[in-house]
XYZ file of C-alpha atoms in Angstrom:
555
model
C 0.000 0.000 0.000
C 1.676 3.265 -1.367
C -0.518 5.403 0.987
C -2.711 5.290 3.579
C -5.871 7.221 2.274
C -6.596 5.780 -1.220
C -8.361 8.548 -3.609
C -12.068 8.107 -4.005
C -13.391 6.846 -6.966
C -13.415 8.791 -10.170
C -17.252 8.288 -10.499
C -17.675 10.219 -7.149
C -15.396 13.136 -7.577
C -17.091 13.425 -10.743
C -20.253 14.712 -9.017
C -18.404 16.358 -5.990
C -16.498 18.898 -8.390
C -13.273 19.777 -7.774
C -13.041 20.433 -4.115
C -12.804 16.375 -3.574
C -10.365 16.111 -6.514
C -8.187 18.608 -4.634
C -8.892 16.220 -1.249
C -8.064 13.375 -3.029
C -5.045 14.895 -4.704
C -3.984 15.461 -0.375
C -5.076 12.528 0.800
C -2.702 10.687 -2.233
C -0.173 12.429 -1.448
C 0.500 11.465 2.348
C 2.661 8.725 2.858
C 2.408 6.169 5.256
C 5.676 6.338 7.017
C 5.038 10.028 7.622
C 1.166 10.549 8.229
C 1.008 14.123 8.233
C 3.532 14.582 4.917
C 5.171 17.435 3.856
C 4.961 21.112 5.527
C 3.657 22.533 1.973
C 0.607 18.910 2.081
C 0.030 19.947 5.603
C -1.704 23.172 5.027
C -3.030 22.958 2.264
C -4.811 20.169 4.021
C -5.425 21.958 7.048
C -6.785 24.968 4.553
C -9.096 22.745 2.696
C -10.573 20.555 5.205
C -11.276 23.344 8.094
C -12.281 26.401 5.746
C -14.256 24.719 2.759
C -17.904 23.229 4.336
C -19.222 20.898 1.881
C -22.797 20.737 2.388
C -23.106 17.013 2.847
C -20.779 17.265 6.111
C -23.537 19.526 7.711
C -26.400 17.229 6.629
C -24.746 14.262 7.899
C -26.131 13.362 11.407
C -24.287 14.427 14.016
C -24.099 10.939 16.613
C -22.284 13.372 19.607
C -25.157 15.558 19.434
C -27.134 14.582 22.658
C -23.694 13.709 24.247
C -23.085 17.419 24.086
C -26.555 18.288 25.521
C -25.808 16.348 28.307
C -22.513 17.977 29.244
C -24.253 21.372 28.478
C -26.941 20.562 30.831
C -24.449 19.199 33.569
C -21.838 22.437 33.054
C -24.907 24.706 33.642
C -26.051 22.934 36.914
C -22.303 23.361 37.799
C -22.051 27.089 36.866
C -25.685 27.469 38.452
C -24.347 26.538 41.959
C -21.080 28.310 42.026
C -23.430 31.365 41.007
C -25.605 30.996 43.557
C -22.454 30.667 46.418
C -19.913 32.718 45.513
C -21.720 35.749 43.372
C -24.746 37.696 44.557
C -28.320 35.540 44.464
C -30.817 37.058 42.123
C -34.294 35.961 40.986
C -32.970 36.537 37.660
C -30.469 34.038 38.050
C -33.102 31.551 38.996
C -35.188 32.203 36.323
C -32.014 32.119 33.668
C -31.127 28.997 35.683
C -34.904 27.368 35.287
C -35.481 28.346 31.758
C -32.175 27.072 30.662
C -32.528 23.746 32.561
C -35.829 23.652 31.087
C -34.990 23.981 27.956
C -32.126 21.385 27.696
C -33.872 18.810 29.153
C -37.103 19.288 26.909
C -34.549 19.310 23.999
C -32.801 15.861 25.319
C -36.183 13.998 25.985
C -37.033 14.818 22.848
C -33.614 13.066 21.526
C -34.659 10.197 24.129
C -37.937 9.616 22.604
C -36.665 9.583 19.242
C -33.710 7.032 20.053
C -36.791 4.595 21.775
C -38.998 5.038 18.465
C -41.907 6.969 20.844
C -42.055 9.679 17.879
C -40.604 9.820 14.585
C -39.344 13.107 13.890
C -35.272 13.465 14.815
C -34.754 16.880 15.335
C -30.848 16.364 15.011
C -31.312 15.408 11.493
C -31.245 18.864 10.110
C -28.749 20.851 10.151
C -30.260 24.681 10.781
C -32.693 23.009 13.329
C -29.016 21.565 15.192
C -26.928 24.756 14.293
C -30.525 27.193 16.332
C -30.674 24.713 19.161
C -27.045 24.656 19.923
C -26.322 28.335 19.740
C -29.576 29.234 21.978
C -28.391 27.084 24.307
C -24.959 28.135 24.406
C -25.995 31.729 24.615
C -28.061 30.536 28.069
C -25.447 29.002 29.600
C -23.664 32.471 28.901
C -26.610 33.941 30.113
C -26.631 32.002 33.329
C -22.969 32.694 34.195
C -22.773 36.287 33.374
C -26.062 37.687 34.449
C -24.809 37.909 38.581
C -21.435 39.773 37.351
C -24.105 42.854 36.424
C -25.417 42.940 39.761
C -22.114 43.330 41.969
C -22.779 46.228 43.849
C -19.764 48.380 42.661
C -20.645 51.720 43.669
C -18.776 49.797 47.921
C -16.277 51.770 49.084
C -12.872 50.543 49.073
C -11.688 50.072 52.590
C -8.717 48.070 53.266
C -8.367 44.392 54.959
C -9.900 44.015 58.270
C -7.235 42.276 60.686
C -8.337 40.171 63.496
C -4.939 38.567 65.017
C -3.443 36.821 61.466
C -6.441 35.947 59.860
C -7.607 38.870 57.375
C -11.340 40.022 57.256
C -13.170 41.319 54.400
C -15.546 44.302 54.298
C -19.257 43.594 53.417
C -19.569 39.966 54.449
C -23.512 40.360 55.153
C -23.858 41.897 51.676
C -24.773 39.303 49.341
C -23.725 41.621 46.585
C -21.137 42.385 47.132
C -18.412 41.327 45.198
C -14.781 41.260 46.406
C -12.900 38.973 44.418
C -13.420 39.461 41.156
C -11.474 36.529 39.890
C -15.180 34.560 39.935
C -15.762 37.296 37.139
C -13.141 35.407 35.007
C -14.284 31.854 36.372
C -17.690 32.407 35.405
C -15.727 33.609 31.714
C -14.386 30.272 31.749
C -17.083 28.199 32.360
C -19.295 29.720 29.556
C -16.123 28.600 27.320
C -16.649 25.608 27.885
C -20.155 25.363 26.986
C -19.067 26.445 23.186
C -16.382 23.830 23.722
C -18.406 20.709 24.692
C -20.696 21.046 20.884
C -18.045 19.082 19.105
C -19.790 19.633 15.702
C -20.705 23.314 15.919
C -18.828 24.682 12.587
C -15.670 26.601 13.923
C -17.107 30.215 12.389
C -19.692 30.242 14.376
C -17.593 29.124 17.586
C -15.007 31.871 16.529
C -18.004 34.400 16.540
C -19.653 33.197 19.828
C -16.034 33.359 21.701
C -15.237 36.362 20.287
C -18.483 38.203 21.265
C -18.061 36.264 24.864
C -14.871 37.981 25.101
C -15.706 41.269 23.774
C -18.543 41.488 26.117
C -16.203 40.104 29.509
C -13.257 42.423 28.654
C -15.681 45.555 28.119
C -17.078 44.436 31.638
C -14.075 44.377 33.252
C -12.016 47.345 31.799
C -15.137 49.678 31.841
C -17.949 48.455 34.256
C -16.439 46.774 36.975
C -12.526 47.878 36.993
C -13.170 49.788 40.097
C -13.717 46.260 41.911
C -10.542 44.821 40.429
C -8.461 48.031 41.408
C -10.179 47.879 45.225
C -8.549 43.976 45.183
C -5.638 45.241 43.835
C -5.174 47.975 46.853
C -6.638 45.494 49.300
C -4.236 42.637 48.441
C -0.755 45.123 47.169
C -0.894 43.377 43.562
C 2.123 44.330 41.431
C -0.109 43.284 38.480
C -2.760 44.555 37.886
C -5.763 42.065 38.668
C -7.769 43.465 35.381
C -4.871 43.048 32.732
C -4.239 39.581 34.499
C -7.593 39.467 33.772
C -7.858 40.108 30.379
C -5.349 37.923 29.714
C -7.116 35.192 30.768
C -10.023 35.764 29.229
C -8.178 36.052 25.949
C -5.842 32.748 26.424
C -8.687 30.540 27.341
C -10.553 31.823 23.829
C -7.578 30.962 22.281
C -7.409 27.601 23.250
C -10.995 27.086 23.142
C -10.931 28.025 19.292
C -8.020 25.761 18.810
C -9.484 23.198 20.569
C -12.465 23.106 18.339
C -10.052 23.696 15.207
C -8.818 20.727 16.254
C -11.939 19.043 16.127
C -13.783 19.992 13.415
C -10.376 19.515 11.284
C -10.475 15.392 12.782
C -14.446 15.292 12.183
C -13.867 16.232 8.182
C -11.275 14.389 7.947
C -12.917 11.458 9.497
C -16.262 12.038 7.247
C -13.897 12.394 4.036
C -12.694 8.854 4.922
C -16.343 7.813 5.768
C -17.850 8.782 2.598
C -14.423 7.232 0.518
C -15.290 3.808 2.734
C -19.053 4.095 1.495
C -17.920 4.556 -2.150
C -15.954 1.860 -2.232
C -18.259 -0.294 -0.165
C -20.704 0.391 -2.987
C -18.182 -0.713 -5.280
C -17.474 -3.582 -3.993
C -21.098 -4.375 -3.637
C -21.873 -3.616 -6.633
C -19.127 -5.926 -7.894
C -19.808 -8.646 -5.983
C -23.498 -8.387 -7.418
C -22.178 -8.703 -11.051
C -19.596 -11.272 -10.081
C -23.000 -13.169 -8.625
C -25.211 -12.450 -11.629
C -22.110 -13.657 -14.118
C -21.492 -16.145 -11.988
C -25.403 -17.821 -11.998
C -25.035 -17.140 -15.493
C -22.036 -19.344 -16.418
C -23.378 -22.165 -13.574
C -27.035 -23.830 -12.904
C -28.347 -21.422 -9.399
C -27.691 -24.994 -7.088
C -24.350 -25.367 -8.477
C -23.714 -21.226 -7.754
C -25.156 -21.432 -4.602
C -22.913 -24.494 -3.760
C -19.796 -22.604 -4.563
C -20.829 -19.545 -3.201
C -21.986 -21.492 0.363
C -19.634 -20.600 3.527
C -19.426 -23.853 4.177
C -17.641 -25.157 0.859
C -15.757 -22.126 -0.127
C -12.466 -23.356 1.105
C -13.631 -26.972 -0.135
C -12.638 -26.261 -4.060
C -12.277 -29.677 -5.012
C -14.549 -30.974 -8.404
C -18.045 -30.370 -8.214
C -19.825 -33.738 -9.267
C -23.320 -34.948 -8.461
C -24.591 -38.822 -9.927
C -28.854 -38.691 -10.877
C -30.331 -42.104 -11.897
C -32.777 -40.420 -14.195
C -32.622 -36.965 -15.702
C -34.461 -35.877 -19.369
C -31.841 -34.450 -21.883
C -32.596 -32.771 -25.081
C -30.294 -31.625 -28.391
C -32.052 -29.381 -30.017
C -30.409 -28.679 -33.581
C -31.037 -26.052 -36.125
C -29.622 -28.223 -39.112
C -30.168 -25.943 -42.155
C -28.560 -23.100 -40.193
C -24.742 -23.964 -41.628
C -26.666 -23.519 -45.366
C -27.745 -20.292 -44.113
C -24.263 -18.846 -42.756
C -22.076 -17.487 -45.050
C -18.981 -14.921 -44.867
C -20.034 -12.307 -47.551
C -19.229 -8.718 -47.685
C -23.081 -8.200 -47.677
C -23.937 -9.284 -44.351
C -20.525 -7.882 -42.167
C -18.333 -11.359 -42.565
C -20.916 -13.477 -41.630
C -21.534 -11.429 -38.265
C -25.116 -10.845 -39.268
C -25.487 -14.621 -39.309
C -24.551 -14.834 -35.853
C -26.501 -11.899 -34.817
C -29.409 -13.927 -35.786
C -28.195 -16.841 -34.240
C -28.046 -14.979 -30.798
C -31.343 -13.831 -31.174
C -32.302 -16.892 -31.602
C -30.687 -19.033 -29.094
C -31.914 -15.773 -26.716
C -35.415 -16.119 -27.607
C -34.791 -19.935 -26.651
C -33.034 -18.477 -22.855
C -35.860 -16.397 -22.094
C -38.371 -19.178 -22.147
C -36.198 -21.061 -19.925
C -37.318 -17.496 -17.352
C -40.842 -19.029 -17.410
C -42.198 -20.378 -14.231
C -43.622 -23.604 -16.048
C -40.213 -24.352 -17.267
C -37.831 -23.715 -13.924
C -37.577 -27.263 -13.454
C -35.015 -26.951 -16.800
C -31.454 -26.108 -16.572
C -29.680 -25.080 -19.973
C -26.303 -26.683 -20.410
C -25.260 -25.782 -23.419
C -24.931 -24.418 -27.080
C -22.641 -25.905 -29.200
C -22.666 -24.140 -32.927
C -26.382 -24.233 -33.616
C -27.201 -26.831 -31.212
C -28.976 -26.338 -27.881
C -28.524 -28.734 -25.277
C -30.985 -28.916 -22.126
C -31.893 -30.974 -19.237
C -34.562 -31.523 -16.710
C -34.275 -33.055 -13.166
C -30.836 -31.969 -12.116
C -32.367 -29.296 -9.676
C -31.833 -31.165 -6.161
C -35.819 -30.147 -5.176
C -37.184 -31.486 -8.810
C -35.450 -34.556 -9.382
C -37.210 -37.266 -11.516
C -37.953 -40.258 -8.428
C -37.724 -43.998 -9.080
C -40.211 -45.209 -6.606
C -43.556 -43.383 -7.808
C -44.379 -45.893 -10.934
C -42.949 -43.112 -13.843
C -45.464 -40.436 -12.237
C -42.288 -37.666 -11.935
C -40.636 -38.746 -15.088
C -43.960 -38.662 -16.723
C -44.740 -34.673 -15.447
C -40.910 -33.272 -15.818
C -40.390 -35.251 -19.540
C -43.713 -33.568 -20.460
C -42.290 -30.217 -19.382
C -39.117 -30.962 -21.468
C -41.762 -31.428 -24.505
C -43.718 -28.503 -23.872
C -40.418 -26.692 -24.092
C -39.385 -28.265 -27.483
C -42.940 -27.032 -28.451
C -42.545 -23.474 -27.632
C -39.056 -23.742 -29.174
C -40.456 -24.437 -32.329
C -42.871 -21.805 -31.698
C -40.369 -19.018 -31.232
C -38.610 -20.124 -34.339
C -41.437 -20.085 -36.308
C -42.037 -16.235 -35.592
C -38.810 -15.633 -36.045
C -39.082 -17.102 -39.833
C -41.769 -14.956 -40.089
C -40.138 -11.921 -39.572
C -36.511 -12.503 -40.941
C -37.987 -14.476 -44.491
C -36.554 -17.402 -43.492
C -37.101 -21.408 -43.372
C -35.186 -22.784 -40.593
C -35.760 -25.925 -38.492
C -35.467 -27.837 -35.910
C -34.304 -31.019 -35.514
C -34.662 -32.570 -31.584
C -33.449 -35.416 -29.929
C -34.529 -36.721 -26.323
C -33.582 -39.366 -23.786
C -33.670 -40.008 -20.695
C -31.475 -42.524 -18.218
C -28.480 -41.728 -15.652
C -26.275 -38.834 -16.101
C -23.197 -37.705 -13.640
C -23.014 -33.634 -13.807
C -20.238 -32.010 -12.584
C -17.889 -28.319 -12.810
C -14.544 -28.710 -14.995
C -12.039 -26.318 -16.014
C -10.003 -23.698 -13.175
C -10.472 -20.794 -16.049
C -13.813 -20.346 -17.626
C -15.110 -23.412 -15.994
C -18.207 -24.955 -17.501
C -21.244 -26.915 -15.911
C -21.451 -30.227 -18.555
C -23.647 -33.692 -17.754
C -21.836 -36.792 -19.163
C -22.945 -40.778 -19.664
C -24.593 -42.585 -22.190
C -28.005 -41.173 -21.875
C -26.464 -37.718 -23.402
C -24.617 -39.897 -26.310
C -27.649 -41.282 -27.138
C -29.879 -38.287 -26.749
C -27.639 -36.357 -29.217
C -27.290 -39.511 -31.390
C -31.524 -38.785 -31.334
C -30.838 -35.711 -32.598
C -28.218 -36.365 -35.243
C -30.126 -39.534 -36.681
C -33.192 -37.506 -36.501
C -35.262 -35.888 -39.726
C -36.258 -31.892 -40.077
C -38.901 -30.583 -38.367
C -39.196 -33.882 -36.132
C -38.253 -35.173 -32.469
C -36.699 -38.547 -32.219
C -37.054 -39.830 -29.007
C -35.733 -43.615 -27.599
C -37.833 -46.373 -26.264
C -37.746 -45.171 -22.930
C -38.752 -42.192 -23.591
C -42.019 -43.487 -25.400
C -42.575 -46.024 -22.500
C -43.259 -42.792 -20.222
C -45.054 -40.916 -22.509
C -47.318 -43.358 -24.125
C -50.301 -42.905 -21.851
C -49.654 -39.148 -21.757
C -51.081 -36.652 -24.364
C -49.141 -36.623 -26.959
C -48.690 -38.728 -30.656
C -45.864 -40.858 -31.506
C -45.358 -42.671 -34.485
C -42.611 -45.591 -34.224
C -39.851 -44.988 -36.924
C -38.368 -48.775 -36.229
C -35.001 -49.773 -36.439
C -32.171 -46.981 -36.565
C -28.617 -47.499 -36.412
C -26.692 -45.594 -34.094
C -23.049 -44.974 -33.549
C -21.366 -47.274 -30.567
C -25.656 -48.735 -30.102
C -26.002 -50.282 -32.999
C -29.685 -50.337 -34.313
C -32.584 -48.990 -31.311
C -36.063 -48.866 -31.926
C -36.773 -44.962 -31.792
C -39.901 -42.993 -32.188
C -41.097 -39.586 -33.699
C -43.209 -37.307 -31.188
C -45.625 -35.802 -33.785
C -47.903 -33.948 -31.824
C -49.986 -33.444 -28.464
C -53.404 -35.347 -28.846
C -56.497 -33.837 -29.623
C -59.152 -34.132 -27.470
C -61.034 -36.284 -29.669
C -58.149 -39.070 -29.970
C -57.994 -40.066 -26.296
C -59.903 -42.661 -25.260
C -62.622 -42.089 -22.122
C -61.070 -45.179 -20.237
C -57.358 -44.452 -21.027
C -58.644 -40.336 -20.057
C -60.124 -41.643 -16.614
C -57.119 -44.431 -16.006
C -54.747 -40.972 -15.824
C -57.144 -38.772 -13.975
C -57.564 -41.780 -11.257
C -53.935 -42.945 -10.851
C -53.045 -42.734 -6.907
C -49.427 -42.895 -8.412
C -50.028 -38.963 -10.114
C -49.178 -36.152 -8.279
C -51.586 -33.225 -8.411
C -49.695 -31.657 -10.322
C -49.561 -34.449 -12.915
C -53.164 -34.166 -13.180
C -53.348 -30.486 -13.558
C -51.020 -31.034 -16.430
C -53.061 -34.480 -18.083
C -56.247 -32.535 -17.569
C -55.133 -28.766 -18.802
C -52.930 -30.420 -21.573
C -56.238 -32.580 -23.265
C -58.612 -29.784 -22.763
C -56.440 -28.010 -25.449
């Protein structure tokens, strides 16, 4: 890893604009060995990230937000008591002190009820709704702390310390308002700092603006309004330094920090949201990604052979995929005039508008496959102009041995149905491209093994002799027709559909089988009532057997 914050994603900074490409830019350009990079990195990162406000940093929601409350609301019970002991007692202070409790609490119940789903609308969510309740709050506290400084009787005269053996007494100690240490003045400064300090989010502009007016107001108190009580102290006690420029000072170091402080801060928090929104971008990515690696993925493999490899549970077991069935259907469905069609001519692009129409074609052929009356069929392949199918590899809708033919019956009949509407999609297709191809199909059905080969490109393939003799079906077959074997017409015979035995054909490594054309599905005036009632009746048919017998001859 060259760096430690990778750049976002090109797609992103694209709709950002250019401040993120200037982040990113940055964030590249600190190495890892020295996190804070170069002096001439440093601010220009420090520039970017604490003066520019991107608007999605102020609508994101702000987690610290009722944290803060809570140390508002515990500061101002703090500065309410030292108030009410050490400065004079006022009903104004108790009613700043009451409505500012008040009004802190309300605000966290309301977070409270929101946090246990009691009412829906989050009032931290927006961002001018966050921004009014923090500064009125802030300005309370303030309130709260600097109200009793305005009510120190200054107008006392200055006498000097009291002595009473070694212990010094000081004047007024029955007057509650009297004030005569004025250092509270600057503790009760100090403590309405921190109130603008403890809002961890509050944009620093608006902190700079609140301290700064805090201070104003403080240092105009004590150099104009109340310096007589700091000079008194000053005779009283025989400072060499003046108690109000000491003071001052104070008042203006403790800003200072308080602004850097929150500097500080908010230059983390953008930071932090910068790498936040880079770690959702990429999270997308890789979500995305993962999505198309699935989708390609269920493309290239049958969706129980995906799932398998994609299971927890087998993904460190890579070893070959292979799964035995004692009876699956397989078809080889051939277009055999389609080589006589294909040709490499300057008129149709090299032959690429032959395969264009072959795609179409063998995609008209997928999308039937999306049908819910076909799911129990998995495509396995196309090879040239031949399409290659099976049903009952699906673990749930396997063909059974032990219910007298009634499953192979029902999932071979959905295998014809789906030569059917084969032939029907390639018949509209003649239609509209003026031209005469056919289909030549082959079927059988017997034990297959299935199984995933290959490390690159790896391909989902069904081997035995039931697939040699299915395609051996299709290559002995005629135009137009659909060869099937002997045990194929064994299933079928008492189902719906017309055969018409072709006798003896010789085929490769079989020598000569007894195969049979499927012609057509019966009409309803060629079955027989008793043979009709003998499939409606059979304890051996599923329901869904019958629904097929009975929908199929009532066509």
């Amino acid at each position: 890893m060259d760096s430690m914050f990778p750049s976002p994603s090109r797609s992103y900074l694209a709709g950002c604009g250019d401040v993120y490409a200037a982040v990113a830019s940055l964030l590249s350009a600190v190495d890892i060995s020295h996190p804070f990079g170069s002096h001439d990195n440093t601010v220009a990162m420090n520039t970017l990230i604490c003066c520019y406000s991107p608007a999605r940093y102020h609508e994101d929601t702000d987690v610290g937000f009722g944290s803060s409350l809570t140390c508002c609301l515990l500061l101002l019970t703090l500065l309410g008591a030292v108030q009410s002991i050490v400065l004079p007692r006022t009903t104004i202070l108790l009613v700043l002190f009451l409505t500012a409790f008040a009004w802190v609490a309300v605000v966290l119940m309301l977070l409270l009820a929101v946090r246990l789903r009691i009412i829906l609308w989050d009032i931290s969510q927006s961002f001018v709704l966050r921004l009014a309740i923090t500064a009125f709050s802030i300005i309370l506290v303030y309130a709260v702390g600097q109200v009793n400084v305005f009510t120190c009787r200054i107008d006392a005269p200055c006498t000097p310390l009291a002595t009473n053996g070694s212990a010094p007494q000081w004047p007024h100690v029955g007057d509650h308002r009297a004030c005569p240490l004025p250092q509270y003045v600057v503790l009760s400064c100090s403590l309405g700092y921190l109130a603008v300090a403890v809002f961890l989010r509050l944009p620093i502009a608006i902190k700079a603006a609140l301290l700064t007016l805090m201070a104003i107001v403080y240092i105009l108190l004590i150099e104009l309004s109340h310096k007589q009580l700091f000079d008194c102290f000053d005779h009283r006690v025989h400072s060499i330094v003046p108690q109000h420029v000491l003071a001052v000072v104070y008042v203006i170091m403790f800003s200072v920090a308080v602004l850097i402080h929150g500097r500080q801060v908010e230059w983390t928090a953008r930071l932090d949201f910068l790498w936040q929104m880079q770690a959702n971008e990429e999270k997308r990515d890789m979500d995305a990604l993962q999505h198309s690696n699935k989708r390609i993925l269920f493309n290239l493999l049958p969706a129980h052979v995906a799932t398998h490899f994609l299971d927890n549970q087998f993904r460190n077991n890579m070893d070959l995929y292979h799964q035995s069935y004692s009876r699956v259907g397989v078809v080889f469905a051939s277009i055999n005039n389609f080589s006589e069609f294909y040709s490499e001519l300057d008129g149709n692009n090299q032959g690429v508008e032959c395969l264009r129409l072959l795609n179409e074609i063998i995609a008209d052929f997928d999308e039937l496959l999306a049908e819910d009356r076909f799911r129990a069929i998995d495509k396995i392949k196309t090879v040239g102009s031949t399409y290659m199918a099976a049903v009952g590899l699906i673990p749930e809708l396997k063909i059974q041995d032990d219910d007298n033919d009634a499953t192979a019956g029902f999932y071979l009949g959905t295998l014809v149905e789906f030569v059917f509407a084969m032939r029907e999609k390639l018949l509209n297709i003649n239609e509209n491209s003026y031209n005469n191809f056919m289909l030549r199909v082959g079927i059988n059905i017997g034990h297959v093994v299935a199984g995933v080969i290959g490390a690159r490109k790896p391909q989902y393939d069904i081997w035995g002799n039931t697939v040699n003799v299915a395609s051996r079906m299709d290559s002995t077959g005629l135009p137009n027709h659909t060869q099937v074997t002997e045990e194929v017409y064994q299933v079928l015979k008492n189902y719906p559909y017309e055969f018409q035995c072709r006798g003896k054909v010789k085929v490769k490594g079989k020598g000569d089988m007894t195969t049979y054309f499927l012609t057509d599905r019966k009409q309803q005036g060629t079955i027989r009532v008793e043979e009709l009632n003998s499939l409606r009746h059979n304890p051996n048919t599923s329901s869904k057997l019958r629904y097929f017998i009975a929908s199929e001859t009532a066509r």
